[in-house]
Short mmCIF file of C-alpha atoms in Angstrom, two decimals:
data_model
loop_
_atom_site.label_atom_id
_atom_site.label_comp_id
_atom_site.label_asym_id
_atom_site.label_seq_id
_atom_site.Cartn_x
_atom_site.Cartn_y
_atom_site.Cartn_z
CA UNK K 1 0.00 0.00 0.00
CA UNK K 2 2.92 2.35 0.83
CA UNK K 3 5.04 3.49 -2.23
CA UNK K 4 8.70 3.54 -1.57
CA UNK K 5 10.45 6.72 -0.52
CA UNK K 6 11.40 8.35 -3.80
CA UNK K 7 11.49 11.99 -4.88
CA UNK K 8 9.97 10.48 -8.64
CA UNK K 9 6.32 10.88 -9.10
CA UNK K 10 6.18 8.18 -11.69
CA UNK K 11 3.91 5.88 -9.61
CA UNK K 12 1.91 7.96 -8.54
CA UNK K 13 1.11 8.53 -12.15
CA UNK K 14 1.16 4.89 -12.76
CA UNK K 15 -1.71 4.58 -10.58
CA UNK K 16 -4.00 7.26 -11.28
CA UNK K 17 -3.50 6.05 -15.41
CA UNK K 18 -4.39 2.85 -13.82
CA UNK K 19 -7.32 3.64 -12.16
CA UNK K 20 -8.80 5.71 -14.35
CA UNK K 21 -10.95 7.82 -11.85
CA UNK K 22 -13.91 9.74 -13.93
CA UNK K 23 -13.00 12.78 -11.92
CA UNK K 24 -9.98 13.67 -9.29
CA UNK K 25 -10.44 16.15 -6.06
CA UNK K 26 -7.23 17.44 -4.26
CA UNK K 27 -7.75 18.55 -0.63
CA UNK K 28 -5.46 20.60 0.88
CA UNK K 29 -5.41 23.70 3.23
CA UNK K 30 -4.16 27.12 3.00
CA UNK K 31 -0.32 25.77 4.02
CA UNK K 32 0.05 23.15 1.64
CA UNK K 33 -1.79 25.07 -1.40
CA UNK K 34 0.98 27.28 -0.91
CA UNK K 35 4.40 24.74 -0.26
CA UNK K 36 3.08 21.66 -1.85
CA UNK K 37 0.18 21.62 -4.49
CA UNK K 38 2.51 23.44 -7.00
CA UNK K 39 5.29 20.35 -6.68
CA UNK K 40 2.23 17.85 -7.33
CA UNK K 41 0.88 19.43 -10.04
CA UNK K 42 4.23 20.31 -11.74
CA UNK K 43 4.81 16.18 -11.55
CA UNK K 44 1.36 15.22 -12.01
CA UNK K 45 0.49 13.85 -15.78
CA UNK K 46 -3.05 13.28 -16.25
CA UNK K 47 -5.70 14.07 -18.29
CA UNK K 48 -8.64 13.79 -15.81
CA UNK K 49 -10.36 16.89 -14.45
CA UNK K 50 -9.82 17.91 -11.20
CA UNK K 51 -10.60 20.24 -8.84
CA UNK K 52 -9.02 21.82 -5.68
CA UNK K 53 -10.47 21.88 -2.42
CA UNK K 54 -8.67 23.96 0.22
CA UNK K 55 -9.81 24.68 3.82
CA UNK K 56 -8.00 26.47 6.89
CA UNK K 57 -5.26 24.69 8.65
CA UNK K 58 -5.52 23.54 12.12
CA UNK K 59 -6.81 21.16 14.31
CA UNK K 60 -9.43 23.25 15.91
CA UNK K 61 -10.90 22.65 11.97
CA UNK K 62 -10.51 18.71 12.14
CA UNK K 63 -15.08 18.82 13.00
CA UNK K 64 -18.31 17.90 11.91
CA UNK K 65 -18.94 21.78 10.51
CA UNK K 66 -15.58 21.49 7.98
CA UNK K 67 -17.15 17.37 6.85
CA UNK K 68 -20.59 18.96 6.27
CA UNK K 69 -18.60 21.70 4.18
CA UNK K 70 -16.66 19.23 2.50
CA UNK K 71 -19.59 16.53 1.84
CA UNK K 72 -21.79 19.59 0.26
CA UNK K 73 -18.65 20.70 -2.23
CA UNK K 74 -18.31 17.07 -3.01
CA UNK K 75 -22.39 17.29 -3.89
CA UNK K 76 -22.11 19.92 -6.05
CA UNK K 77 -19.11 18.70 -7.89
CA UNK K 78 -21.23 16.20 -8.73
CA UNK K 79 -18.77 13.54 -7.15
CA UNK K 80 -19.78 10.29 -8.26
CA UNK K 81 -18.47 6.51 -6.52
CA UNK K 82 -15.97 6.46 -9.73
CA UNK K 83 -13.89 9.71 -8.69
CA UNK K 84 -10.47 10.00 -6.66
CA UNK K 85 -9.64 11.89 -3.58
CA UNK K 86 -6.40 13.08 -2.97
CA UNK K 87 -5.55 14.18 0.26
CA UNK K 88 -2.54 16.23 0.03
CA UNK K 89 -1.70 17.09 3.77
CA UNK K 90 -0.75 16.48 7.50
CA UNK K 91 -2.78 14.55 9.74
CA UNK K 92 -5.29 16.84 9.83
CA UNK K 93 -6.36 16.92 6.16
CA UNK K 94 -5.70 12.79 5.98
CA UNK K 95 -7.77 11.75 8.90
CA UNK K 96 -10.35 14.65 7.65
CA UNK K 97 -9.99 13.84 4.07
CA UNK K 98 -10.12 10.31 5.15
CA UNK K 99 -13.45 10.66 6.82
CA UNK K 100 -15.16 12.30 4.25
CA UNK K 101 -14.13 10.10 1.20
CA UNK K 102 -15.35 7.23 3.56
CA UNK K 103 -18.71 8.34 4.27
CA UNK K 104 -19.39 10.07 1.07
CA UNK K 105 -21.87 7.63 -0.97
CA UNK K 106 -20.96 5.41 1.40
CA UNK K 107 -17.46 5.40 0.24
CA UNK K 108 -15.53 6.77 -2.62
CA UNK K 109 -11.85 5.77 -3.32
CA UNK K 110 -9.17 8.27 -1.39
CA UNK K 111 -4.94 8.32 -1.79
CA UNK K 112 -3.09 10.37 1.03
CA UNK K 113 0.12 12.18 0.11
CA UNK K 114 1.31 13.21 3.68
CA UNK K 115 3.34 16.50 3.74
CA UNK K 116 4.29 16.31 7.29
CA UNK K 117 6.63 13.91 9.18
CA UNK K 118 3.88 13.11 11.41
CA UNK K 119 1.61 12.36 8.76
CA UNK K 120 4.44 10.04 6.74
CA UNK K 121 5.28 7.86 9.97
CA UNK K 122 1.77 7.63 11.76
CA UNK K 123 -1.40 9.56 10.64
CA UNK K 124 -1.83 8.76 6.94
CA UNK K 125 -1.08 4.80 7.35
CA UNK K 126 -3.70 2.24 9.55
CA UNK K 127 -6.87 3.61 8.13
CA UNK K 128 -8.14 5.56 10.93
CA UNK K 129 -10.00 8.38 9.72
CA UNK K 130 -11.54 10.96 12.83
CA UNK K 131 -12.53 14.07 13.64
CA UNK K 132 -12.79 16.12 16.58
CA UNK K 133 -16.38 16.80 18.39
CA UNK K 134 -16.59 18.43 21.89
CA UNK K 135 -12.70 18.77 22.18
CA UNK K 136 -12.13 15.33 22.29
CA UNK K 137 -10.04 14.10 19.61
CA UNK K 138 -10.98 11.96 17.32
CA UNK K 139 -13.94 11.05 18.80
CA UNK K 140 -16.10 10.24 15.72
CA UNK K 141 -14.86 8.35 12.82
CA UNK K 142 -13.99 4.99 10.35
CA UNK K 143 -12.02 2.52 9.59
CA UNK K 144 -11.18 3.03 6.12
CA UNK K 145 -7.80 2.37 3.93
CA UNK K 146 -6.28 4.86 1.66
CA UNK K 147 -5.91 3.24 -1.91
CA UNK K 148 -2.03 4.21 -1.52
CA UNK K 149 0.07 6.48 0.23
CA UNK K 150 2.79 8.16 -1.32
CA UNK K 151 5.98 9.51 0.43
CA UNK K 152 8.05 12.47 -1.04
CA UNK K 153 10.44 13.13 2.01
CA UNK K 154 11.00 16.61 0.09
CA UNK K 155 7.91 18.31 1.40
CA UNK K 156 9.85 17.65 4.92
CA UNK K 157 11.73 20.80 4.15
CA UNK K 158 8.52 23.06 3.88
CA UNK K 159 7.93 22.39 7.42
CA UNK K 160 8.58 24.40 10.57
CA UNK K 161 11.21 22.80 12.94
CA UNK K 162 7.87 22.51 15.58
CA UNK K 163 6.25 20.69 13.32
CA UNK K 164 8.65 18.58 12.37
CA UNK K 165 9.42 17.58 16.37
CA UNK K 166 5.92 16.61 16.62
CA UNK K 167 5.94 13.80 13.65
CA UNK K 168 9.08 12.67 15.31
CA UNK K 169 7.47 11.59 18.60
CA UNK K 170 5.70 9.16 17.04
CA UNK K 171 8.88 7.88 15.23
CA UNK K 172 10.25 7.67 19.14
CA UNK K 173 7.00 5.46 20.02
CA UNK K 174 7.72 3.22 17.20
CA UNK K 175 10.82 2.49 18.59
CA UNK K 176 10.04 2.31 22.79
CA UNK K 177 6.86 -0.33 21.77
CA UNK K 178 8.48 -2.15 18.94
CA UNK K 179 12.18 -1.84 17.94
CA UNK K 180 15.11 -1.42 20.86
CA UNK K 181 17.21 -0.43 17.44
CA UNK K 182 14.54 2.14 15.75
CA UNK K 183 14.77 3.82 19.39
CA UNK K 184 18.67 3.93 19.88
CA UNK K 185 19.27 5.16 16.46
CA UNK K 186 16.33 7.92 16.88
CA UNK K 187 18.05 9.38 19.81
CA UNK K 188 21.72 9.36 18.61
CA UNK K 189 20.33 12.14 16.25
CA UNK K 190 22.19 14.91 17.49
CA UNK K 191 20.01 17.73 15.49
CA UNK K 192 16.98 16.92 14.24
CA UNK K 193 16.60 18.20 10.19
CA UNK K 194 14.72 16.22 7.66
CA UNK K 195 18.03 15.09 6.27
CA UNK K 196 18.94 13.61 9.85
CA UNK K 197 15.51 11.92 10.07
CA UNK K 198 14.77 11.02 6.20
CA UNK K 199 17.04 7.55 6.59
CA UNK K 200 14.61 6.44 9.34
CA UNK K 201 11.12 7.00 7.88
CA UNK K 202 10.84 4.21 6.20
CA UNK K 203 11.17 2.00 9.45
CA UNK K 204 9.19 3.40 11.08
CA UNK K 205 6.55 3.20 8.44
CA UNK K 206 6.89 -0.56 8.60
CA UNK K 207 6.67 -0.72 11.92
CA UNK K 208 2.98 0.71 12.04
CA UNK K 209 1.94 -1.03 8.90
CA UNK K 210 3.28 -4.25 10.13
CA UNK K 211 0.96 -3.68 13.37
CA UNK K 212 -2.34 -2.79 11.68
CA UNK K 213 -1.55 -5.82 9.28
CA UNK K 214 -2.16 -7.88 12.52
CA UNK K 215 -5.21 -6.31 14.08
CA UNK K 216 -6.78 -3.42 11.72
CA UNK K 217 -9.71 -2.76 13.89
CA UNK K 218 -7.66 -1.98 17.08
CA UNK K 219 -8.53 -5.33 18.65
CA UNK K 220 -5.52 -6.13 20.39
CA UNK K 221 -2.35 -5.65 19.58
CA UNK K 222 -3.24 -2.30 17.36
CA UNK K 223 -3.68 -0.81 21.08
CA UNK K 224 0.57 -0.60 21.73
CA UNK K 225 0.19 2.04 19.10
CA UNK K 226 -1.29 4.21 21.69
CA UNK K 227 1.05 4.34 24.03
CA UNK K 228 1.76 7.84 25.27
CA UNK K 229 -1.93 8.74 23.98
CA UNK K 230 -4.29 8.28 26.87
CA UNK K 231 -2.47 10.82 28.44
CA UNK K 232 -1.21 12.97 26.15
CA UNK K 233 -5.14 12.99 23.95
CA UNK K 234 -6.92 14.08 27.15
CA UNK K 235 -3.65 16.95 27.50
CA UNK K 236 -3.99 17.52 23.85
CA UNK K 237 -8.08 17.95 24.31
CA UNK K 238 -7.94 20.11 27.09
CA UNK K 239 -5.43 22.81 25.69
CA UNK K 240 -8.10 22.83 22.47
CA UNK K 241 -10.81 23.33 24.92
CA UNK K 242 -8.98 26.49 26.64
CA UNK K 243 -8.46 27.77 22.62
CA UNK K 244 -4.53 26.92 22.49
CA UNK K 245 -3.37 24.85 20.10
CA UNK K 246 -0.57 22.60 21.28
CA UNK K 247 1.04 19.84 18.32
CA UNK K 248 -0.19 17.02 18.85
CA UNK K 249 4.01 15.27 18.63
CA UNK K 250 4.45 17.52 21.83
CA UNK K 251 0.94 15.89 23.85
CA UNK K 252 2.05 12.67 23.11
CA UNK K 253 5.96 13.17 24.05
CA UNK K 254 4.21 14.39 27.55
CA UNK K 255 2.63 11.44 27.74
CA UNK K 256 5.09 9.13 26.90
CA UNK K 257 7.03 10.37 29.98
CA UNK K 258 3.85 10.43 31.89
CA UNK K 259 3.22 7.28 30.79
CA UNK K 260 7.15 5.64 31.06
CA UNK K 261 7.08 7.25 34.48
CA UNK K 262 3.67 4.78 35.01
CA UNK K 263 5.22 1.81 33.86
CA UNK K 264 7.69 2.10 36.53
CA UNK K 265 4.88 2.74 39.13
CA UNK K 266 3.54 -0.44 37.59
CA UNK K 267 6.48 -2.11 38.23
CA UNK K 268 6.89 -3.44 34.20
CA UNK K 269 10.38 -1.43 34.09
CA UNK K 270 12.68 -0.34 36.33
CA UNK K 271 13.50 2.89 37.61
CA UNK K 272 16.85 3.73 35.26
CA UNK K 273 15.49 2.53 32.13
CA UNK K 274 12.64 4.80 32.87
CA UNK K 275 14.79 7.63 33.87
CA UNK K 276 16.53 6.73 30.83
CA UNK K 277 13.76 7.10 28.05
CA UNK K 278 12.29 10.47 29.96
CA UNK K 279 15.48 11.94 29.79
CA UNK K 280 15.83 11.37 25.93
CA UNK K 281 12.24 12.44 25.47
CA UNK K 282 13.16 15.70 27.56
CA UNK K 283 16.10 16.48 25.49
CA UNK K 284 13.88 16.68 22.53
CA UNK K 285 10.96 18.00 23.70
CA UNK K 286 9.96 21.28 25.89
CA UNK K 287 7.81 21.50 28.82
CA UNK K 288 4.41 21.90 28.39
CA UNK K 289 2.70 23.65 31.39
CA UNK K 290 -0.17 21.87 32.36
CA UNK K 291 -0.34 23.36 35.74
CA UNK K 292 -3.93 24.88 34.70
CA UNK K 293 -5.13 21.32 34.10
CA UNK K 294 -6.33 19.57 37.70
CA UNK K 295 -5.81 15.91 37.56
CA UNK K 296 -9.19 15.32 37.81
CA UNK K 297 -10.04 17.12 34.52
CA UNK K 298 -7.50 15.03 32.88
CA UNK K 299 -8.74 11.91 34.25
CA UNK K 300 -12.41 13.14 33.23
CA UNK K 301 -11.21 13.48 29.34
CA UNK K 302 -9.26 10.11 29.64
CA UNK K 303 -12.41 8.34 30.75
CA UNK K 304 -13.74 9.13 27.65
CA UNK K 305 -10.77 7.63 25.34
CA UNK K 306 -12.23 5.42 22.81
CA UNK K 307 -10.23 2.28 23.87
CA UNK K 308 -11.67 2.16 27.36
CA UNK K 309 -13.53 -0.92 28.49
CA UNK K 310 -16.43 -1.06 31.44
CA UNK K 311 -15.14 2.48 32.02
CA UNK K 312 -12.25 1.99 33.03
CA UNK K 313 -8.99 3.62 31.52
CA UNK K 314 -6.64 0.96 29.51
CA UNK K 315 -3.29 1.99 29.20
CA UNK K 316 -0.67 0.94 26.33
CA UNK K 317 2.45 0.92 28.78
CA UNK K 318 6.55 -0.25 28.39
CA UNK K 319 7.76 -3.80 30.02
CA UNK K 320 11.13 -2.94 28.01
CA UNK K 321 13.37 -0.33 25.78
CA UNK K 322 11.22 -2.27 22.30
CA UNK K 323 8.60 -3.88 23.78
CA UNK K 324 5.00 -3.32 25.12
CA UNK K 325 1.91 -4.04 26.99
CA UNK K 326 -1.51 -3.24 26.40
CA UNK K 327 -4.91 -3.15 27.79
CA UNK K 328 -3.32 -2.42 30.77
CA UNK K 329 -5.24 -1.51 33.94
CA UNK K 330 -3.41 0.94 36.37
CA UNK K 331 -3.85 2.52 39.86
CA UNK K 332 -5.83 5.35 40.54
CA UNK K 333 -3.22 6.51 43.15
CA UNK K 334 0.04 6.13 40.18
CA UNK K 335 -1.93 7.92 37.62
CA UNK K 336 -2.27 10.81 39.91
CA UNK K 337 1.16 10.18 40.62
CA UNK K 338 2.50 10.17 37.34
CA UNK K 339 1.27 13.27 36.40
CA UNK K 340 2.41 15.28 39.91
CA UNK K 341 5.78 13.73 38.68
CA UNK K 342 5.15 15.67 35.29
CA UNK K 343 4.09 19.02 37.14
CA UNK K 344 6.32 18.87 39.38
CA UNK K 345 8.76 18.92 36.68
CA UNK K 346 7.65 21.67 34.74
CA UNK K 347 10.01 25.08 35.11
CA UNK K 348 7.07 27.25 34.87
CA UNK K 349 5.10 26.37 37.39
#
């Protein structure tokens, strides 16, 4: 499903001359109108109509008002079950994209292009496709598969360094849950630059595919994908709620060393490989201050996370450096601890 890492467009013109789609639509928002939809269509050869569909970037778009928008533009394209959706874009516009093309007519075929390290290494492959409602992330959406999704590591240098740091937490959780090597050759990056981070993409690509491979509809071991997410989602919600936008690589590095710091509690590592990992994760990541954010209200959002059970909040937690647990049920009292540890680490408070 995922093309190989090349700067050549040539399959991705393969497969649209392939597919023959009676009509092609090319989401995108205001960002990647402007850094990226000239490179596609400068390297795209077709000779099917298409039209471009841009919205605003930013999460706080990622809802049910921007799918209604996009669902009634689809309408009066006249969009039929026969036309392509390209979905040229970070995680927001492929889980959005995503969403719509699966609902639309029950379904019409969608490719993502992801423009964004996060969206190469995590959002654009499993087939999740989400959006927002109520702050919580994610809340309502599919299982769906892109058609394909093709990598061009140059759009990497269009990005903002922040941006950038956020797709590379996720590369970081590929290696802590899956791959002891993927992890130890993430953090012997000195600086992090798309040209220090483009030779381990593709791992950590295979890593997720080779998960949802095993369990597509997040039945089991799909779940150690969410490690650092329980935490860092209900973080992630709650700064959307109070109308800051926080990316979402920089939630879920807070919650991996929320969450590292819980697998110690839990007693599935030991204390110096957990001071270990949260001391790489700190040297790549800032502080958030959360110090507005009562445990309570944190526990209140996680309590709503879509992979609960009976109510009660599963965790995706480390037993080693490469290896993980899931559908793990903690302690009340080391959740709360946890996240004092995380507060009471934070400079600004």
């Amino acid at each position: 499903m995922i093309s190989p890492l090349d700067e050549s467009f040539t399959s991705l013109n393969d497969y649209i001359f392939n597919l023959k789609p009676g009509k092609i639509l090319i989401l995108v928002d205001e960002n990647t109108h402007h850094y990226c939809l000239p490179t596609l269509l400068g390297n795209m050869e077709t000779d099917v109509p298409f039209e471009i569909i841009e919205i605003e970037a930013g999460e706080e778009l990622k809802n049910i008002e921007t799918a209604v928008q996009l669902w009634e533009i689809l309408s009066e394209f006249e969009t039929d079950r026969k036309s392509l959706l390209i979905n040229l874009g970070g995680g927001v516009i492929t889980d959005l994209g995503g969403f719509v093309a699966s609902t639309y007519k029950r379904g019409i075929k969608f490719i993502n292009i992801p423009t964004t390290l996060l969206g190469m290494c995590d959002a654009s492959i499993g087939g999740k496709t989400g959006i927002d409602h109520q702050f919580l992330k994610n809340i309502v959406g599919t299982f769906a598969q892109p058609e394909k999704i093709f990598v061009f590591p140059r759009f990497l240098k269009t990005l903002p360094f922040e941006e950038l740091r956020s797709g590379f937490a996720e590369m970081l959780k590929h290696g802590l849950i899956a791959d002891a090597k993927h992890w130890q050759d993430l953090i012997s990056i000195e600086k992090l630059t798309p040209i220090t981070v483009s030779p381990y993409i593709t791992r950590s690509m295979q890593i997720k595919e080779t998960v949802v491979e095993k369990d597509f509809k997040e039945e089991n071991i799909r779940k150690s994908l969410n490690f650092g997410h329980t935490i860092g989602h209900a973080v992630e919600s709650l700064f959307l709620k109070s109308g800051k936008i926080v990316p979402h690589g920089e939630c879920v590095a807070l919650g991996m060393i929320c969450e590292t710091k819980l697998s110690f509690y839990e007693a599935l590592i030991d204390e110096n490989t957990s001071k270990i990992i949260i001391q790489h994760l700190r040297r790549f990541y800032p502080e958030l201050n959360i110090s507005a954010f009562s445990n309570s209200e944190i526990l209140s959002v996680m309590r709503n996370d879509k992979k609960n059970t009976a109510g009660e909040i599963m965790f995706s937690l480390l037993d080693s450096i490469g290896h993980s647990v899931f559908d793990y049920k903690c302690n009340a009292e080391n959740i709360n601890k946890c996240l004092n540890f995380y507060k009471d680490a934070n400079p600004d408070e």
